[in-house]
């Protein structure tokens, strides 16, 4: 890159033209990333996750970054086996004390995927069809991570001075709880000391046509319920009718948690929910969101609320409880007449301001204890919170939000929606706490991308125009005080 004296002035038109001209190269590189099955939940794929992290570190170094790999030690699996955790990339580009410093976070691991799960194509072979790029990780989160790299490279290729210093944190365990990342960042806090802004692109537009800036996330509290009735699995023909079955107890307990209309049955669960501020419902009514399109995209007959405002508020600013599964129960196709000796029920509660994980854990376990006592079963029972992550919300009037909104307007020529999300990215809150600075979510992908689902994709439009937004944002975030 040319030095500061020779650098060309900022020119968004030139940057966007460069991005358009390199579209095919960007798509090809995303295909290479998708071809790496970096599934973090599987120890069989751990070497591929490590390869993916190193692959990205090399790309950063080729673009002038100092990209250091930090090892996190080993991970122990439930069967007692161990495997090494993938390293974390801490990278930086530029150390000009007269510039703001932007921190970018992203992840390089993906959810499991198999064609027999219902994919139309092989999940780890990118398919370009009808303006869409299909493949696991296309939108979550390899496309956005590469979009940042492409934006930086566009400045360099055109000999434009980067308007900010850039730091990045790229990990390979986000889809499996970001094991070891919190401890690393706390230990390496000096890496974050000079950060002025944080931007994360690991989320999605609300719909498929209008971009947004995201300023809030729900937290999540994950629970296990264990019930054991025998020392081994039993034949239902030989033992059915003579034992108190663990599965019956489990169904009773899980069914007691939430009503058919989504109301959480735990007493006091709503007491700490942040009250509505004056005219807050108007914020939701102004957001572009088609309730019929949303229902059709899900493929369900009826939503809990057939009203836009109530649906958005139920997704974003109120808690919800979801039942996820029962470990130990028979789940394969066909028939099996077994009474499982032990089952583990799994559910989670998405929490919102001003709920706290430890208080939610206390309320939830006390409720289940009371339900168990009323059940009067002789079986062994235990309920507990496995993991609890806090919610996050940023003020809408901060400069980071405004810069992102202006960048979107510069590229898409529309004012973005300001949205919250029902999902959780625990690292968001940690970055806010460690830096003391503004954090925002600037999504690249659309609401129908199918992250974590079959046939995940990113639209070519979102990939390319999103890269242009990143180009513009790098400029806009540098304008505070100018």
Short mmCIF file of C-alpha atoms in Angstrom, two decimals:
data_model
loop_
_atom_site.label_atom_id
_atom_site.label_comp_id
_atom_site.label_asym_id
_atom_site.label_seq_id
_atom_site.Cartn_x
_atom_site.Cartn_y
_atom_site.Cartn_z
CA UNK A 1 0.00 0.00 0.00
CA UNK A 2 1.22 3.50 -0.78
CA UNK A 3 2.34 5.68 2.09
CA UNK A 4 0.13 8.40 3.54
CA UNK A 5 1.58 11.25 1.39
CA UNK A 6 0.87 9.37 -1.83
CA UNK A 7 -2.45 7.87 -0.85
CA UNK A 8 -5.49 8.80 -2.90
CA UNK A 9 -8.48 10.45 -1.19
CA UNK A 10 -11.53 8.44 -0.20
CA UNK A 11 -13.76 7.67 -3.17
CA UNK A 12 -16.71 5.37 -2.48
CA UNK A 13 -17.63 5.17 -6.14
CA UNK A 14 -14.17 3.89 -7.00
CA UNK A 15 -14.31 1.38 -4.13
CA UNK A 16 -17.71 0.03 -5.16
CA UNK A 17 -16.57 -0.23 -8.78
CA UNK A 18 -13.55 -2.22 -7.63
CA UNK A 19 -15.77 -4.55 -5.61
CA UNK A 20 -18.04 -5.11 -8.62
CA UNK A 21 -15.03 -5.82 -10.84
CA UNK A 22 -13.76 -8.45 -8.42
CA UNK A 23 -17.08 -10.17 -7.76
CA UNK A 24 -16.07 -13.45 -9.38
CA UNK A 25 -12.83 -13.61 -7.38
CA UNK A 26 -14.74 -12.97 -4.13
CA UNK A 27 -17.23 -15.72 -4.94
CA UNK A 28 -14.42 -18.13 -5.75
CA UNK A 29 -12.69 -17.43 -2.43
CA UNK A 30 -15.93 -17.99 -0.52
CA UNK A 31 -16.23 -21.32 -2.31
CA UNK A 32 -12.76 -22.28 -1.05
CA UNK A 33 -13.81 -21.39 2.51
CA UNK A 34 -17.04 -23.37 2.27
CA UNK A 35 -15.11 -26.40 1.02
CA UNK A 36 -13.37 -26.61 4.40
CA UNK A 37 -15.74 -28.56 6.75
CA UNK A 38 -14.83 -26.58 9.86
CA UNK A 39 -17.45 -28.16 12.15
CA UNK A 40 -16.40 -27.22 15.67
CA UNK A 41 -18.75 -29.60 17.51
CA UNK A 42 -17.06 -32.68 16.05
CA UNK A 43 -13.66 -33.86 17.21
CA UNK A 44 -13.36 -35.71 13.89
CA UNK A 45 -13.44 -32.32 12.13
CA UNK A 46 -11.19 -30.48 14.56
CA UNK A 47 -8.19 -30.60 12.22
CA UNK A 48 -10.32 -28.93 9.56
CA UNK A 49 -11.30 -26.14 11.95
CA UNK A 50 -7.64 -25.57 12.75
CA UNK A 51 -6.85 -25.59 9.02
CA UNK A 52 -9.60 -23.01 8.44
CA UNK A 53 -8.21 -20.68 11.10
CA UNK A 54 -4.69 -20.94 9.67
CA UNK A 55 -6.07 -20.44 6.14
CA UNK A 56 -7.66 -17.17 7.25
CA UNK A 57 -4.55 -16.05 9.13
CA UNK A 58 -2.51 -16.47 5.95
CA UNK A 59 -4.99 -14.35 3.98
CA UNK A 60 -4.74 -11.62 6.59
CA UNK A 61 -0.94 -11.68 6.50
CA UNK A 62 -0.98 -11.43 2.71
CA UNK A 63 -2.98 -8.21 3.15
CA UNK A 64 -0.47 -6.72 5.57
CA UNK A 65 -2.00 -7.76 8.87
CA UNK A 66 0.01 -8.88 11.83
CA UNK A 67 -2.00 -12.01 12.60
CA UNK A 68 -0.97 -13.98 15.67
CA UNK A 69 -2.42 -17.38 16.57
CA UNK A 70 -3.16 -17.93 20.25
CA UNK A 71 -3.52 -21.52 21.46
CA UNK A 72 -6.32 -22.35 23.91
CA UNK A 73 -5.33 -25.79 25.15
CA UNK A 74 -7.44 -28.96 25.03
CA UNK A 75 -11.14 -29.70 25.04
CA UNK A 76 -12.45 -32.71 26.99
CA UNK A 77 -15.45 -34.53 25.52
CA UNK A 78 -18.17 -36.34 27.54
CA UNK A 79 -16.55 -39.71 26.80
CA UNK A 80 -13.33 -38.53 28.45
CA UNK A 81 -11.37 -38.12 25.24
CA UNK A 82 -9.49 -34.92 24.50
CA UNK A 83 -8.62 -32.91 21.45
CA UNK A 84 -6.90 -29.59 20.94
CA UNK A 85 -8.98 -26.42 20.66
CA UNK A 86 -8.48 -24.38 17.50
CA UNK A 87 -6.36 -21.25 17.96
CA UNK A 88 -7.77 -17.72 17.93
CA UNK A 89 -6.52 -15.05 15.53
CA UNK A 90 -5.70 -11.70 17.07
CA UNK A 91 -4.72 -9.44 14.19
CA UNK A 92 -4.04 -5.78 13.61
CA UNK A 93 -3.41 -3.51 10.65
CA UNK A 94 -2.16 0.02 11.24
CA UNK A 95 -1.00 1.74 14.43
CA UNK A 96 -1.56 5.40 13.63
CA UNK A 97 -2.23 7.19 16.95
CA UNK A 98 -4.15 9.88 15.07
CA UNK A 99 -6.74 7.37 13.82
CA UNK A 100 -9.61 5.61 15.50
CA UNK A 101 -9.24 1.86 15.98
CA UNK A 102 -12.01 -0.50 14.90
CA UNK A 103 -12.27 -4.06 16.21
CA UNK A 104 -13.93 -6.64 13.96
CA UNK A 105 -15.11 -10.00 15.29
CA UNK A 106 -16.09 -13.07 13.30
CA UNK A 107 -16.01 -16.85 13.47
CA UNK A 108 -14.69 -19.46 11.06
CA UNK A 109 -16.42 -22.59 12.35
CA UNK A 110 -19.80 -23.88 11.22
CA UNK A 111 -22.70 -26.04 12.31
CA UNK A 112 -22.77 -29.74 11.31
CA UNK A 113 -24.30 -30.50 7.92
CA UNK A 114 -24.98 -33.65 5.90
CA UNK A 115 -26.76 -33.97 2.58
CA UNK A 116 -29.04 -36.64 4.05
CA UNK A 117 -30.32 -34.04 6.52
CA UNK A 118 -32.32 -32.56 3.65
CA UNK A 119 -29.77 -30.53 1.71
CA UNK A 120 -30.39 -30.23 -2.03
CA UNK A 121 -26.62 -30.18 -2.63
CA UNK A 122 -23.47 -31.21 -0.80
CA UNK A 123 -23.20 -28.72 2.08
CA UNK A 124 -19.42 -28.34 1.84
CA UNK A 125 -19.35 -27.76 -1.91
CA UNK A 126 -20.53 -24.27 -2.83
CA UNK A 127 -23.22 -24.10 -5.49
CA UNK A 128 -23.92 -20.84 -7.36
CA UNK A 129 -27.53 -20.88 -8.52
CA UNK A 130 -30.11 -18.17 -9.29
CA UNK A 131 -28.03 -15.44 -7.68
CA UNK A 132 -27.47 -17.43 -4.50
CA UNK A 133 -24.38 -19.08 -3.06
CA UNK A 134 -25.33 -22.29 -1.25
CA UNK A 135 -23.08 -23.99 1.29
CA UNK A 136 -22.56 -24.38 5.03
CA UNK A 137 -21.01 -21.19 6.39
CA UNK A 138 -21.92 -19.05 3.37
CA UNK A 139 -23.79 -16.60 5.57
CA UNK A 140 -22.78 -17.80 9.05
CA UNK A 141 -20.08 -16.51 9.17
CA UNK A 142 -17.54 -17.08 6.40
CA UNK A 143 -19.15 -14.74 3.86
CA UNK A 144 -19.18 -11.73 6.23
CA UNK A 145 -15.64 -12.42 7.48
CA UNK A 146 -14.35 -12.49 3.90
CA UNK A 147 -16.40 -9.37 3.14
CA UNK A 148 -14.33 -7.42 5.66
CA UNK A 149 -11.13 -8.68 4.06
CA UNK A 150 -12.36 -7.73 0.57
CA UNK A 151 -13.26 -4.22 1.78
CA UNK A 152 -9.80 -3.69 3.23
CA UNK A 153 -8.17 -5.08 0.08
CA UNK A 154 -10.23 -2.66 -2.04
CA UNK A 155 -8.69 0.30 -0.22
CA UNK A 156 -5.24 -1.18 -0.69
CA UNK A 157 -5.71 -1.99 -4.37
CA UNK A 158 -6.80 1.58 -5.09
CA UNK A 159 -4.01 3.06 -2.95
CA UNK A 160 -6.48 4.73 -0.61
CA UNK A 161 -5.35 5.22 2.94
CA UNK A 162 -7.32 3.10 5.38
CA UNK A 163 -9.26 5.61 7.48
CA UNK A 164 -8.95 3.59 10.72
CA UNK A 165 -6.59 1.19 12.40
CA UNK A 166 -8.12 -2.27 12.30
CA UNK A 167 -7.99 -5.08 14.80
CA UNK A 168 -9.68 -8.44 14.40
CA UNK A 169 -10.64 -11.38 16.57
CA UNK A 170 -11.49 -14.46 14.52
CA UNK A 171 -12.20 -17.73 16.32
CA UNK A 172 -13.08 -21.32 15.47
CA UNK A 173 -15.40 -22.36 18.30
CA UNK A 174 -18.34 -19.93 18.21
CA UNK A 175 -20.83 -22.61 17.22
CA UNK A 176 -19.68 -24.67 20.22
CA UNK A 177 -19.75 -22.06 22.95
CA UNK A 178 -16.56 -20.12 22.12
CA UNK A 179 -14.63 -22.32 24.53
CA UNK A 180 -11.56 -20.57 25.87
CA UNK A 181 -12.21 -17.23 24.13
CA UNK A 182 -13.38 -15.27 27.17
CA UNK A 183 -10.32 -16.32 29.16
CA UNK A 184 -8.00 -15.44 26.28
CA UNK A 185 -9.47 -11.97 25.78
CA UNK A 186 -9.35 -11.22 29.49
CA UNK A 187 -5.73 -12.36 29.58
CA UNK A 188 -4.90 -10.35 26.44
CA UNK A 189 -6.90 -7.29 27.45
CA UNK A 190 -4.12 -4.94 26.38
CA UNK A 191 -4.92 -5.97 22.80
CA UNK A 192 -8.28 -4.27 23.27
CA UNK A 193 -7.15 -1.24 25.24
CA UNK A 194 -6.96 1.18 22.31
CA UNK A 195 -10.16 0.01 20.58
CA UNK A 196 -12.66 2.80 19.87
CA UNK A 197 -15.45 0.83 18.17
CA UNK A 198 -16.48 -2.80 17.80
CA UNK A 199 -18.43 -4.22 14.86
CA UNK A 200 -19.76 -7.77 14.51
CA UNK A 201 -21.32 -9.16 11.34
CA UNK A 202 -22.72 -12.46 12.55
CA UNK A 203 -26.43 -11.80 12.15
CA UNK A 204 -29.02 -11.13 9.47
CA UNK A 205 -31.53 -8.68 8.09
CA UNK A 206 -35.02 -9.04 9.47
CA UNK A 207 -36.42 -9.79 6.02
CA UNK A 208 -35.04 -10.20 2.51
CA UNK A 209 -35.17 -6.70 1.03
CA UNK A 210 -34.24 -4.07 3.62
CA UNK A 211 -30.90 -3.79 5.45
CA UNK A 212 -30.70 -3.08 9.15
CA UNK A 213 -28.46 -2.19 12.06
CA UNK A 214 -28.89 -4.40 15.12
CA UNK A 215 -28.64 -2.89 18.59
CA UNK A 216 -29.87 -5.65 20.88
CA UNK A 217 -29.70 -9.40 21.53
CA UNK A 218 -31.45 -11.68 23.95
CA UNK A 219 -29.35 -13.75 26.33
CA UNK A 220 -29.80 -17.47 26.82
CA UNK A 221 -30.02 -19.77 29.84
CA UNK A 222 -29.72 -23.49 29.00
CA UNK A 223 -31.09 -26.15 31.36
CA UNK A 224 -30.89 -29.91 31.83
CA UNK A 225 -33.42 -32.08 33.67
CA UNK A 226 -32.20 -35.57 34.61
CA UNK A 227 -34.57 -38.39 35.59
CA UNK A 228 -33.44 -41.97 36.24
CA UNK A 229 -35.71 -44.94 36.96
CA UNK A 230 -33.48 -48.03 36.67
CA UNK A 231 -29.91 -49.29 36.50
CA UNK A 232 -30.29 -50.29 32.84
CA UNK A 233 -32.68 -49.96 29.90
CA UNK A 234 -35.71 -52.23 30.26
CA UNK A 235 -37.94 -54.25 27.92
CA UNK A 236 -41.41 -52.69 28.00
CA UNK A 237 -43.09 -56.07 27.62
CA UNK A 238 -41.30 -57.55 30.63
CA UNK A 239 -41.22 -54.49 32.88
CA UNK A 240 -43.92 -52.12 31.62
CA UNK A 241 -46.53 -51.54 34.29
CA UNK A 242 -44.21 -52.46 37.14
CA UNK A 243 -41.84 -49.44 37.19
CA UNK A 244 -42.26 -45.69 37.35
CA UNK A 245 -40.90 -44.77 33.94
CA UNK A 246 -38.40 -41.93 33.64
CA UNK A 247 -39.74 -40.82 30.27
CA UNK A 248 -43.25 -40.29 31.63
CA UNK A 249 -41.83 -38.11 34.40
CA UNK A 250 -39.79 -36.16 31.86
CA UNK A 251 -42.74 -35.47 29.57
CA UNK A 252 -44.72 -34.27 32.60
CA UNK A 253 -41.95 -31.87 33.66
CA UNK A 254 -41.26 -30.46 30.19
CA UNK A 255 -44.96 -30.00 29.52
CA UNK A 256 -45.31 -27.95 32.69
CA UNK A 257 -42.88 -25.26 31.53
CA UNK A 258 -44.74 -23.45 28.76
CA UNK A 259 -48.33 -23.11 27.54
CA UNK A 260 -49.62 -23.67 24.03
CA UNK A 261 -49.59 -19.90 23.45
CA UNK A 262 -45.93 -19.55 24.46
CA UNK A 263 -46.52 -18.25 27.98
CA UNK A 264 -43.75 -19.31 30.37
CA UNK A 265 -45.33 -20.94 33.43
CA UNK A 266 -42.49 -20.17 35.85
CA UNK A 267 -43.77 -17.77 38.55
CA UNK A 268 -42.11 -14.35 38.58
CA UNK A 269 -40.31 -14.90 35.27
CA UNK A 270 -41.61 -11.57 33.89
CA UNK A 271 -40.94 -9.49 37.01
CA UNK A 272 -37.53 -8.20 35.89
CA UNK A 273 -38.41 -7.52 32.25
CA UNK A 274 -37.62 -3.92 31.34
CA UNK A 275 -40.85 -1.88 31.21
CA UNK A 276 -41.97 -0.44 27.90
CA UNK A 277 -40.77 3.11 27.39
CA UNK A 278 -43.13 5.77 26.10
CA UNK A 279 -44.20 5.15 22.50
CA UNK A 280 -41.90 2.11 22.24
CA UNK A 281 -44.46 0.21 20.19
CA UNK A 282 -44.10 2.82 17.46
CA UNK A 283 -40.48 1.68 16.99
CA UNK A 284 -41.75 -1.77 16.04
CA UNK A 285 -44.65 -0.57 13.92
CA UNK A 286 -42.26 1.42 11.69
CA UNK A 287 -40.07 -1.62 10.90
CA UNK A 288 -40.51 -3.28 7.52
CA UNK A 289 -41.78 -6.76 8.34
CA UNK A 290 -44.39 -8.85 6.52
CA UNK A 291 -46.14 -11.20 8.93
CA UNK A 292 -47.53 -13.41 6.14
CA UNK A 293 -44.14 -13.74 4.46
CA UNK A 294 -42.59 -14.60 7.81
CA UNK A 295 -45.16 -17.34 8.45
CA UNK A 296 -44.69 -18.78 4.97
CA UNK A 297 -40.90 -18.74 5.32
CA UNK A 298 -41.21 -20.77 8.52
CA UNK A 299 -43.76 -23.12 6.97
CA UNK A 300 -46.21 -23.15 9.88
CA UNK A 301 -50.00 -22.87 9.79
CA UNK A 302 -50.38 -20.19 12.44
CA UNK A 303 -48.16 -17.96 14.55
CA UNK A 304 -48.71 -17.29 18.24
CA UNK A 305 -49.43 -13.65 17.35
CA UNK A 306 -50.90 -12.72 13.97
CA UNK A 307 -49.79 -9.13 14.55
CA UNK A 308 -46.50 -7.57 13.43
CA UNK A 309 -45.76 -5.54 16.55
CA UNK A 310 -46.62 -8.35 18.97
CA UNK A 311 -44.57 -10.86 16.97
CA UNK A 312 -41.49 -8.63 16.85
CA UNK A 313 -41.73 -7.82 20.54
CA UNK A 314 -42.15 -11.50 21.39
CA UNK A 315 -39.01 -12.29 19.39
CA UNK A 316 -36.84 -9.46 20.68
CA UNK A 317 -37.89 -7.78 23.91
CA UNK A 318 -39.70 -10.53 25.83
CA UNK A 319 -38.33 -13.86 27.09
CA UNK A 320 -39.23 -17.18 25.48
CA UNK A 321 -38.81 -20.83 26.46
CA UNK A 322 -37.99 -23.56 23.95
CA UNK A 323 -37.78 -27.32 24.53
CA UNK A 324 -34.95 -28.83 22.50
CA UNK A 325 -34.84 -32.58 23.08
CA UNK A 326 -34.52 -35.58 25.33
CA UNK A 327 -31.19 -37.38 25.53
CA UNK A 328 -31.42 -41.10 26.22
CA UNK A 329 -34.78 -41.52 24.50
CA UNK A 330 -35.17 -43.64 21.36
CA UNK A 331 -35.12 -41.34 18.32
CA UNK A 332 -34.13 -43.46 15.30
CA UNK A 333 -36.62 -44.47 12.58
CA UNK A 334 -38.69 -47.57 13.23
CA UNK A 335 -39.79 -49.17 16.47
CA UNK A 336 -37.99 -49.99 19.68
CA UNK A 337 -39.89 -51.16 22.74
CA UNK A 338 -37.47 -49.91 25.34
CA UNK A 339 -37.95 -48.15 28.67
CA UNK A 340 -34.88 -45.89 28.95
CA UNK A 341 -33.14 -46.11 32.30
CA UNK A 342 -32.22 -42.42 32.29
CA UNK A 343 -33.32 -39.44 30.23
CA UNK A 344 -32.06 -35.86 30.13
CA UNK A 345 -34.48 -33.17 29.03
CA UNK A 346 -33.01 -30.04 27.47
CA UNK A 347 -34.58 -26.59 27.22
CA UNK A 348 -33.54 -22.97 27.14
CA UNK A 349 -34.92 -19.58 28.10
CA UNK A 350 -34.02 -16.55 26.02
CA UNK A 351 -33.68 -13.65 28.45
CA UNK A 352 -34.00 -9.90 27.98
CA UNK A 353 -33.16 -6.68 29.84
CA UNK A 354 -33.18 -6.58 32.88
CA UNK A 355 -33.25 -10.33 33.60
CA UNK A 356 -30.14 -11.97 35.08
CA UNK A 357 -29.07 -15.58 34.38
CA UNK A 358 -28.54 -16.57 38.02
CA UNK A 359 -31.94 -15.26 39.05
CA UNK A 360 -33.60 -17.05 36.13
CA UNK A 361 -31.78 -20.25 37.15
CA UNK A 362 -33.07 -19.97 40.71
CA UNK A 363 -36.67 -19.33 39.62
CA UNK A 364 -36.62 -22.14 37.07
CA UNK A 365 -35.09 -24.83 39.29
CA UNK A 366 -37.42 -23.91 42.19
CA UNK A 367 -40.41 -24.27 39.85
CA UNK A 368 -39.25 -27.65 38.58
CA UNK A 369 -38.53 -28.83 42.12
CA UNK A 370 -42.12 -27.97 43.05
CA UNK A 371 -43.46 -29.77 39.98
CA UNK A 372 -41.38 -32.82 40.86
CA UNK A 373 -42.67 -32.83 44.40
CA UNK A 374 -46.24 -32.68 43.10
CA UNK A 375 -45.49 -35.56 40.71
CA UNK A 376 -44.60 -37.73 43.73
CA UNK A 377 -42.37 -40.03 41.69
CA UNK A 378 -39.81 -42.27 43.44
CA UNK A 379 -37.31 -41.78 40.62
CA UNK A 380 -34.06 -39.85 40.85
CA UNK A 381 -34.38 -36.26 39.63
CA UNK A 382 -32.12 -33.23 39.17
CA UNK A 383 -32.61 -29.90 37.34
CA UNK A 384 -29.89 -27.34 36.79
CA UNK A 385 -28.68 -24.56 34.49
CA UNK A 386 -25.83 -25.69 32.24
CA UNK A 387 -24.91 -22.31 30.84
CA UNK A 388 -26.14 -18.74 31.14
CA UNK A 389 -25.35 -15.82 28.85
CA UNK A 390 -26.54 -12.28 29.37
CA UNK A 391 -28.55 -10.06 27.03
CA UNK A 392 -27.05 -7.04 25.28
CA UNK A 393 -28.48 -3.72 24.16
CA UNK A 394 -26.73 -0.62 22.78
CA UNK A 395 -28.08 2.94 22.83
CA UNK A 396 -29.45 4.02 19.47
CA UNK A 397 -28.00 7.52 19.66
CA UNK A 398 -24.30 6.56 19.65
CA UNK A 399 -21.95 7.40 16.77
CA UNK A 400 -21.19 3.78 15.88
CA UNK A 401 -24.88 3.13 15.11
CA UNK A 402 -25.11 6.36 13.11
CA UNK A 403 -21.99 5.54 11.09
CA UNK A 404 -23.34 2.10 10.21
CA UNK A 405 -26.70 3.56 9.22
CA UNK A 406 -25.04 6.13 6.98
CA UNK A 407 -22.88 3.46 5.35
CA UNK A 408 -25.99 1.46 4.51
CA UNK A 409 -27.71 4.55 3.11
CA UNK A 410 -24.63 5.30 0.97
CA UNK A 411 -24.76 1.85 -0.65
CA UNK A 412 -28.40 0.76 -0.65
CA UNK A 413 -29.93 4.27 -0.82
CA UNK A 414 -32.44 3.44 1.95
CA UNK A 415 -32.62 4.26 5.63
CA UNK A 416 -32.02 0.98 7.50
CA UNK A 417 -34.32 -0.49 10.09
CA UNK A 418 -33.02 -0.56 13.65
CA UNK A 419 -33.62 -4.02 15.01
CA UNK A 420 -33.01 -6.26 17.96
CA UNK A 421 -32.61 -10.02 17.61
CA UNK A 422 -33.90 -12.99 19.51
CA UNK A 423 -30.66 -14.92 19.26
CA UNK A 424 -27.57 -14.63 21.43
CA UNK A 425 -23.94 -13.74 20.73
CA UNK A 426 -22.39 -13.77 24.22
CA UNK A 427 -19.10 -12.32 23.01
CA UNK A 428 -20.92 -9.05 22.23
CA UNK A 429 -21.39 -8.21 25.88
CA UNK A 430 -17.82 -9.23 26.74
CA UNK A 431 -16.39 -6.88 24.11
CA UNK A 432 -18.52 -4.07 25.49
CA UNK A 433 -17.35 -4.78 29.03
CA UNK A 434 -13.65 -5.18 28.18
CA UNK A 435 -13.38 -2.16 25.88
CA UNK A 436 -15.95 0.12 27.50
CA UNK A 437 -16.79 1.21 23.94
CA UNK A 438 -19.69 0.96 21.54
CA UNK A 439 -20.53 -2.40 19.96
CA UNK A 440 -22.91 -2.84 17.02
CA UNK A 441 -24.06 -5.66 14.77
CA UNK A 442 -23.91 -4.86 11.06
CA UNK A 443 -25.45 -7.78 9.17
CA UNK A 444 -24.58 -8.82 5.65
CA UNK A 445 -26.98 -11.75 5.16
CA UNK A 446 -30.74 -11.80 4.59
CA UNK A 447 -33.42 -13.20 6.86
CA UNK A 448 -33.97 -16.27 4.66
CA UNK A 449 -30.32 -17.40 4.54
CA UNK A 450 -31.03 -20.48 6.64
CA UNK A 451 -28.10 -20.29 9.02
CA UNK A 452 -27.94 -23.54 11.06
CA UNK A 453 -30.52 -25.01 8.68
CA UNK A 454 -30.56 -27.02 5.47
CA UNK A 455 -29.50 -25.28 2.25
CA UNK A 456 -27.80 -22.34 3.95
CA UNK A 457 -27.00 -19.63 1.42
CA UNK A 458 -26.04 -16.02 0.95
CA UNK A 459 -27.37 -13.98 -1.95
CA UNK A 460 -24.69 -12.68 -4.30
CA UNK A 461 -26.30 -9.28 -3.90
CA UNK A 462 -25.85 -9.32 -0.13
CA UNK A 463 -22.28 -10.61 -0.36
CA UNK A 464 -21.20 -7.94 -2.84
CA UNK A 465 -23.30 -4.99 -1.64
CA UNK A 466 -22.48 -5.94 1.95
CA UNK A 467 -18.78 -5.68 1.13
CA UNK A 468 -19.46 -2.18 -0.22
CA UNK A 469 -21.23 -1.30 3.05
CA UNK A 470 -18.11 -2.38 4.93
CA UNK A 471 -16.03 -0.13 2.65
CA UNK A 472 -18.28 2.81 3.44
CA UNK A 473 -18.47 2.02 7.15
CA UNK A 474 -14.66 2.07 7.48
CA UNK A 475 -14.81 5.67 6.24
CA UNK A 476 -17.86 6.75 8.22
CA UNK A 477 -16.59 5.41 11.54
CA UNK A 478 -13.51 7.62 11.17
CA UNK A 479 -15.56 10.81 10.93
CA UNK A 480 -16.43 11.31 14.59
CA UNK A 481 -15.29 14.73 15.72
CA UNK A 482 -14.44 15.86 12.18
#
